Amino acid sequence: MSQSERAPCSPASQGRAAPPRAMAWRRRRTAWLRFWREYRRNRAGVVGLAGLMLFVLLALAAPLLVDPAQLSLTGAPGTPYQPPSARFPLGTDNFGRSLLDLVIWGSRVSLTVGFLATLVSVTLGSLVGILAGHFRGWTATVLMRITDWFLVLPTLVLAIALAAVLSRSTLTVIVAIGVTAWPTTARLVRAQTLAVEARPYIERAKALGGGHGHIMLRHVLPNVMPLVLAQTTLLVANSIITESTLAFLGLGDPTTVSWGAILQDAREAGAISAGVWWYLIPPGLAIALVALTFTLCGRALEGVLNPKLRERR
């Protein structure tokens, strides 16, 4: 046996603890691995995640796959209403533009609006929910009555009203969707905040002098984030559908190409009465598929992050 094998470990090396950052990284890595093991058990969630990655990669690669000059009304490469062919797999529109190029380019706007509108909605809903759940009293009463007022109003009608009043732009669509879709998140986050603040360690933190900001940021927010994450994936699908609806009604940005704008152009061109089915199916199918992928991911996340749903499986 070598000398290194016979020599016992020194007390210093035995009592030496790992650095706090290394321990925190190890815990996060273990938590992510455990999360992924639970997530991949849900086959529908894996399929949704694969489809979502495909759509995101397609949107990111759109400038490399499509020449923006061919999307202009004067630089169209084909003739109007060409059916699907080898040159144009999805046919052409009423201006002779390739519908495949339009669908690929439109994914950038639709996904961007979906993500940013959801970010606005989730941020606003989480802020209202945490404040209402933490402060209680008149603060919670005022915030919840405002939330109830937004819940009573139809989301789509309110978004249409905002988009009609404000200037027609992509930012307007994002704001219109974001400020109308937050009440559901606010109610869910408030319920979770009340459950978290009823735990003993919150009372211990208050007894040790923890202020409102410390309680909400260090204790409440990390515990409501799983719920917020699952809600986010579900809201993105709704935001994309709402954006497509606003664009279809002519309330979107007329200078950008999105899936809803393609459908709106098809409606104005009379594609439905003319029987030009290839003008309608590709953008509509893209909207349905991306909404389905986000819904599958959201349901899978909800099953992983909710212990009660995990036990039922």
Short mmCIF file of C-alpha atoms in Angstrom, two decimals:
data_model
loop_
_atom_site.label_atom_id
_atom_site.label_comp_id
_atom_site.label_asym_id
_atom_site.label_seq_id
_atom_site.Cartn_x
_atom_site.Cartn_y
_atom_site.Cartn_z
CA MET A 1 0.00 0.00 0.00
CA SER A 2 1.39 3.38 -0.95
CA GLN A 3 2.14 6.07 1.57
CA SER A 4 -0.64 8.28 0.22
CA GLU A 5 -3.16 5.47 0.78
CA ARG A 6 -1.93 4.79 4.33
CA ALA A 7 -1.89 8.45 5.39
CA PRO A 8 -5.14 9.48 7.04
CA CYS A 9 -6.93 12.65 6.02
CA SER A 10 -5.92 15.68 8.02
CA PRO A 11 -8.47 17.24 10.38
CA ALA A 12 -8.35 20.42 8.35
CA SER A 13 -9.31 18.61 5.15
CA GLN A 14 -12.01 16.63 6.95
CA GLY A 15 -13.67 19.70 8.42
CA ARG A 16 -13.26 21.87 5.34
CA ALA A 17 -16.68 22.70 3.96
CA ALA A 18 -17.45 23.42 0.33
CA PRO A 19 -17.77 27.10 -0.65
CA PRO A 20 -21.32 28.48 -0.35
CA ARG A 21 -21.50 29.18 -4.08
CA ALA A 22 -20.47 25.62 -4.91
CA MET A 23 -23.07 24.23 -2.53
CA ALA A 24 -25.78 26.48 -3.98
CA TRP A 25 -24.81 25.47 -7.53
CA ARG A 26 -24.89 21.81 -6.54
CA ARG A 27 -28.37 22.20 -5.06
CA ARG A 28 -29.63 23.98 -8.16
CA ARG A 29 -28.14 21.34 -10.42
CA THR A 30 -29.77 18.57 -8.39
CA ALA A 31 -33.10 20.38 -8.45
CA TRP A 32 -32.94 20.86 -12.24
CA LEU A 33 -32.06 17.21 -12.80
CA ARG A 34 -34.95 16.12 -10.59
CA PHE A 35 -37.26 18.52 -12.44
CA TRP A 36 -36.18 17.17 -15.83
CA ARG A 37 -36.67 13.56 -14.72
CA GLU A 38 -40.22 14.38 -13.69
CA TYR A 39 -40.90 16.45 -16.80
CA ARG A 40 -39.76 13.87 -19.34
CA ARG A 41 -42.16 11.33 -17.88
CA ASN A 42 -44.92 13.39 -19.45
CA ARG A 43 -44.77 12.42 -23.13
CA ALA A 44 -47.15 15.17 -24.18
CA GLY A 45 -44.93 17.73 -22.43
CA VAL A 46 -41.84 16.43 -24.24
CA VAL A 47 -43.64 16.64 -27.58
CA GLY A 48 -44.76 20.18 -26.74
CA LEU A 49 -41.23 21.18 -25.74
CA ALA A 50 -39.81 19.79 -29.01
CA GLY A 51 -42.42 21.68 -31.02
CA LEU A 52 -41.78 24.86 -29.07
CA MET A 53 -38.03 24.66 -29.69
CA LEU A 54 -38.72 24.11 -33.40
CA PHE A 55 -40.89 27.24 -33.60
CA VAL A 56 -38.35 29.32 -31.67
CA LEU A 57 -35.47 28.15 -33.87
CA LEU A 58 -37.56 28.87 -36.96
CA ALA A 59 -38.25 32.41 -35.75
CA LEU A 60 -34.58 33.03 -34.90
CA ALA A 61 -33.42 31.67 -38.27
CA ALA A 62 -36.05 33.59 -40.28
CA PRO A 63 -33.60 36.33 -41.47
CA LEU A 64 -31.32 33.56 -42.80
CA LEU A 65 -34.11 31.59 -44.49
CA VAL A 66 -36.14 34.44 -46.01
CA ASP A 67 -35.05 37.39 -48.11
CA PRO A 68 -36.97 40.44 -46.81
CA ALA A 69 -37.00 41.91 -50.33
CA GLN A 70 -39.23 39.06 -51.52
CA LEU A 71 -41.85 40.00 -48.93
CA SER A 72 -42.46 43.45 -50.42
CA LEU A 73 -45.44 43.99 -52.65
CA THR A 74 -43.24 45.02 -55.57
CA GLY A 75 -40.58 42.30 -55.26
CA ALA A 76 -42.84 39.25 -55.16
CA PRO A 77 -41.15 36.29 -56.89
CA GLY A 78 -44.31 34.59 -58.18
CA THR A 79 -47.70 35.25 -59.67
CA PRO A 80 -50.86 35.74 -57.57
CA TYR A 81 -52.70 32.70 -56.21
CA GLN A 82 -50.30 30.02 -57.38
CA PRO A 83 -51.23 26.67 -55.78
CA PRO A 84 -48.60 24.71 -53.83
CA SER A 85 -45.76 23.52 -56.04
CA ALA A 86 -42.10 22.56 -55.88
CA ARG A 87 -41.06 26.22 -56.11
CA PHE A 88 -43.70 27.45 -53.67
CA PRO A 89 -44.51 24.59 -51.25
CA LEU A 90 -47.39 26.53 -49.67
CA GLY A 91 -48.44 28.52 -52.73
CA THR A 92 -48.51 32.29 -53.14
CA ASP A 93 -50.76 35.08 -51.92
CA ASN A 94 -52.67 37.69 -53.93
CA PHE A 95 -49.43 39.60 -54.56
CA GLY A 96 -47.38 36.59 -55.62
CA ARG A 97 -45.40 36.31 -52.38
CA SER A 98 -44.45 32.87 -51.11
CA LEU A 99 -46.72 31.87 -48.25
CA LEU A 100 -43.96 29.71 -46.78
CA ASP A 101 -41.76 32.81 -46.52
CA LEU A 102 -44.64 34.79 -45.02
CA VAL A 103 -45.35 32.11 -42.40
CA ILE A 104 -41.68 31.82 -41.44
CA TRP A 105 -41.24 35.59 -41.21
CA GLY A 106 -44.53 36.01 -39.40
CA SER A 107 -43.40 33.65 -36.64
CA ARG A 108 -40.97 36.34 -35.47
CA VAL A 109 -43.69 38.90 -34.80
CA SER A 110 -46.25 36.45 -33.41
CA LEU A 111 -43.82 34.84 -30.96
CA THR A 112 -42.29 38.18 -29.96
CA VAL A 113 -45.71 39.66 -29.20
CA GLY A 114 -46.71 36.49 -27.35
CA PHE A 115 -43.62 36.47 -25.14
CA LEU A 116 -43.51 40.21 -24.41
CA ALA A 117 -47.25 40.52 -23.77
CA THR A 118 -47.04 37.54 -21.41
CA LEU A 119 -44.07 39.13 -19.64
CA VAL A 120 -46.09 42.31 -19.06
CA SER A 121 -49.13 40.33 -17.91
CA VAL A 122 -47.23 37.99 -15.58
CA THR A 123 -45.16 40.82 -14.07
CA LEU A 124 -48.24 42.92 -13.37
CA GLY A 125 -50.27 39.97 -12.07
CA SER A 126 -47.45 38.73 -9.82
CA LEU A 127 -46.89 42.22 -8.39
CA VAL A 128 -50.58 42.71 -7.61
CA GLY A 129 -50.97 39.18 -6.23
CA ILE A 130 -47.96 39.36 -3.90
CA LEU A 131 -48.87 42.82 -2.62
CA ALA A 132 -52.48 41.83 -1.99
CA GLY A 133 -51.48 38.60 -0.26
CA HIS A 134 -48.80 40.19 1.91
CA PHE A 135 -50.34 43.44 3.13
CA ARG A 136 -53.97 42.29 3.53
CA GLY A 137 -56.41 44.93 4.84
CA TRP A 138 -57.47 47.84 2.69
CA THR A 139 -54.54 47.34 0.32
CA ALA A 140 -55.73 43.84 -0.58
CA THR A 141 -59.33 45.07 -0.82
CA VAL A 142 -58.49 47.82 -3.31
CA LEU A 143 -56.21 45.61 -5.41
CA MET A 144 -58.67 42.72 -5.51
CA ARG A 145 -61.59 44.97 -6.47
CA ILE A 146 -59.52 46.32 -9.37
CA THR A 147 -58.67 42.73 -10.32
CA ASP A 148 -62.34 41.73 -10.17
CA TRP A 149 -63.24 44.66 -12.40
CA PHE A 150 -60.77 43.50 -15.04
CA LEU A 151 -62.03 39.92 -14.67
CA VAL A 152 -65.62 40.94 -15.34
CA LEU A 153 -64.71 42.73 -18.56
CA PRO A 154 -64.16 40.45 -21.59
CA THR A 155 -60.43 40.37 -22.24
CA LEU A 156 -60.71 40.42 -26.02
CA VAL A 157 -63.21 43.29 -26.04
CA LEU A 158 -61.00 45.37 -23.73
CA ALA A 159 -57.92 44.59 -25.85
CA ILE A 160 -59.81 45.62 -29.00
CA ALA A 161 -60.84 48.88 -27.34
CA LEU A 162 -57.26 49.70 -26.30
CA ALA A 163 -55.84 48.76 -29.69
CA ALA A 164 -58.45 50.92 -31.43
CA VAL A 165 -57.75 53.96 -29.25
CA LEU A 166 -53.96 53.79 -29.34
CA SER A 167 -51.79 54.03 -32.44
CA ARG A 168 -51.54 50.92 -34.60
CA SER A 169 -48.17 49.36 -33.79
CA THR A 170 -46.67 46.19 -32.37
CA LEU A 171 -46.05 47.95 -29.05
CA THR A 172 -49.74 48.84 -28.85
CA VAL A 173 -50.71 45.19 -29.34
CA ILE A 174 -48.27 44.10 -26.62
CA VAL A 175 -49.63 46.69 -24.17
CA ALA A 176 -53.25 45.92 -25.04
CA ILE A 177 -52.78 42.21 -24.38
CA GLY A 178 -50.50 42.63 -21.35
CA VAL A 179 -52.74 45.00 -19.39
CA THR A 180 -55.88 42.90 -19.96
CA ALA A 181 -54.65 39.35 -19.28
CA TRP A 182 -53.10 39.76 -15.81
CA PRO A 183 -56.10 39.27 -13.41
CA THR A 184 -56.01 35.46 -13.48
CA THR A 185 -52.32 35.47 -12.58
CA ALA A 186 -52.96 37.99 -9.80
CA ARG A 187 -55.59 35.78 -8.16
CA LEU A 188 -53.46 32.64 -8.40
CA VAL A 189 -50.38 34.39 -7.00
CA ARG A 190 -52.39 35.95 -4.16
CA ALA A 191 -53.73 32.54 -3.12
CA GLN A 192 -50.21 31.08 -3.17
CA THR A 193 -48.86 34.08 -1.25
CA LEU A 194 -51.44 33.58 1.51
CA ALA A 195 -50.44 29.92 1.76
CA VAL A 196 -46.72 30.77 1.95
CA GLU A 197 -47.16 33.50 4.56
CA ALA A 198 -49.02 31.07 6.82
CA ARG A 199 -45.87 28.95 7.22
CA PRO A 200 -43.82 29.13 10.43
CA TYR A 201 -40.58 30.36 8.88
CA ILE A 202 -42.33 33.56 7.76
CA GLU A 203 -43.19 34.34 11.38
CA ARG A 204 -39.60 33.54 12.33
CA ALA A 205 -38.29 35.92 9.67
CA LYS A 206 -40.59 38.68 10.94
CA ALA A 207 -39.48 38.07 14.53
CA LEU A 208 -35.84 38.41 13.45
CA GLY A 209 -36.55 41.83 11.97
CA GLY A 210 -37.26 40.98 8.32
CA GLY A 211 -39.04 43.84 6.59
CA HIS A 212 -41.79 43.73 3.97
CA GLY A 213 -39.33 43.79 1.08
CA HIS A 214 -37.23 41.01 2.59
CA ILE A 215 -40.27 38.80 3.18
CA MET A 216 -41.72 39.31 -0.30
CA LEU A 217 -38.45 39.03 -2.26
CA ARG A 218 -36.57 36.37 -0.29
CA HIS A 219 -39.40 34.12 0.89
CA VAL A 220 -42.65 34.70 -1.00
CA LEU A 221 -41.37 35.29 -4.54
CA PRO A 222 -39.23 32.09 -4.79
CA ASN A 223 -42.19 30.03 -3.60
CA VAL A 224 -44.67 31.49 -6.10
CA MET A 225 -42.26 31.33 -9.07
CA PRO A 226 -43.14 27.70 -10.01
CA LEU A 227 -46.80 28.68 -10.25
CA VAL A 228 -45.90 31.79 -12.24
CA LEU A 229 -43.77 29.71 -14.62
CA ALA A 230 -46.58 27.28 -15.34
CA GLN A 231 -49.03 30.16 -15.79
CA THR A 232 -46.61 31.87 -18.18
CA THR A 233 -46.55 28.99 -20.66
CA LEU A 234 -50.34 28.95 -20.73
CA LEU A 235 -50.60 32.72 -21.17
CA VAL A 236 -48.21 32.78 -24.13
CA ALA A 237 -50.62 30.64 -26.14
CA ASN A 238 -53.51 32.94 -25.29
CA SER A 239 -51.42 36.01 -26.12
CA ILE A 240 -50.51 34.66 -29.56
CA ILE A 241 -54.15 33.86 -30.30
CA THR A 242 -55.23 37.33 -29.12
CA GLU A 243 -52.54 38.98 -31.26
CA SER A 244 -53.71 37.01 -34.28
CA THR A 245 -57.30 38.05 -33.56
CA LEU A 246 -56.39 41.74 -33.31
CA ALA A 247 -54.37 41.55 -36.52
CA PHE A 248 -57.21 39.68 -38.24
CA LEU A 249 -59.58 42.50 -37.24
CA GLY A 250 -57.18 45.06 -38.74
CA LEU A 251 -55.99 46.45 -35.38
CA GLY A 252 -52.39 45.26 -35.67
CA ASP A 253 -49.36 46.95 -37.17
CA PRO A 254 -50.00 47.19 -40.94
CA THR A 255 -46.26 47.37 -41.68
CA THR A 256 -45.35 44.00 -40.12
CA VAL A 257 -46.01 40.44 -41.20
CA SER A 258 -47.65 38.18 -38.64
CA TRP A 259 -49.85 35.11 -38.82
CA GLY A 260 -52.93 37.14 -37.97
CA ALA A 261 -52.01 39.77 -40.58
CA ILE A 262 -51.75 37.03 -43.24
CA LEU A 263 -55.25 35.85 -42.38
CA GLN A 264 -56.50 39.43 -42.47
CA ASP A 265 -54.97 39.94 -45.94
CA ALA A 266 -56.59 36.68 -47.10
CA ARG A 267 -59.98 37.86 -45.86
CA GLU A 268 -59.65 41.23 -47.59
CA ALA A 269 -58.50 39.54 -50.81
CA GLY A 270 -61.57 37.29 -50.84
CA ALA A 271 -59.60 34.06 -50.53
CA ILE A 272 -62.49 32.34 -48.76
CA SER A 273 -65.02 32.93 -51.53
CA ALA A 274 -62.40 32.28 -54.22
CA GLY A 275 -61.53 28.88 -52.75
CA VAL A 276 -57.85 29.71 -52.27
CA TRP A 277 -57.46 27.35 -49.34
CA TRP A 278 -53.65 27.49 -49.29
CA TYR A 279 -53.88 31.17 -48.35
CA LEU A 280 -55.79 30.36 -45.15
CA ILE A 281 -54.58 26.99 -43.85
CA PRO A 282 -50.81 27.62 -43.30
CA PRO A 283 -51.09 30.65 -40.95
CA GLY A 284 -54.13 29.21 -39.18
CA LEU A 285 -52.38 25.88 -38.69
CA ALA A 286 -49.25 27.65 -37.39
CA ILE A 287 -51.33 29.52 -34.79
CA ALA A 288 -53.04 26.31 -33.69
CA LEU A 289 -49.78 24.34 -33.46
CA VAL A 290 -47.83 26.95 -31.48
CA ALA A 291 -50.76 27.38 -29.09
CA LEU A 292 -50.88 23.60 -28.68
CA THR A 293 -47.15 23.35 -27.92
CA PHE A 294 -47.34 26.01 -25.22
CA THR A 295 -50.44 24.40 -23.72
CA LEU A 296 -48.76 20.98 -23.59
CA CYS A 297 -45.68 22.49 -21.94
CA GLY A 298 -47.83 24.39 -19.46
CA ARG A 299 -49.83 21.32 -18.46
CA ALA A 300 -46.65 19.29 -18.06
CA LEU A 301 -45.06 22.01 -15.91
CA GLU A 302 -48.19 22.21 -13.80
CA GLY A 303 -48.06 18.46 -13.24
CA VAL A 304 -44.39 18.54 -12.24
CA LEU A 305 -44.58 21.57 -9.97
CA ASN A 306 -47.86 20.63 -8.27
CA PRO A 307 -47.30 17.69 -5.88
CA LYS A 308 -51.02 16.86 -5.77
CA LEU A 309 -51.19 16.41 -9.55
CA ARG A 310 -47.97 14.39 -9.44
CA GLU A 311 -49.50 12.00 -6.89
CA ARG A 312 -52.59 11.47 -9.07
CA ARG A 313 -50.40 10.24 -11.89
#
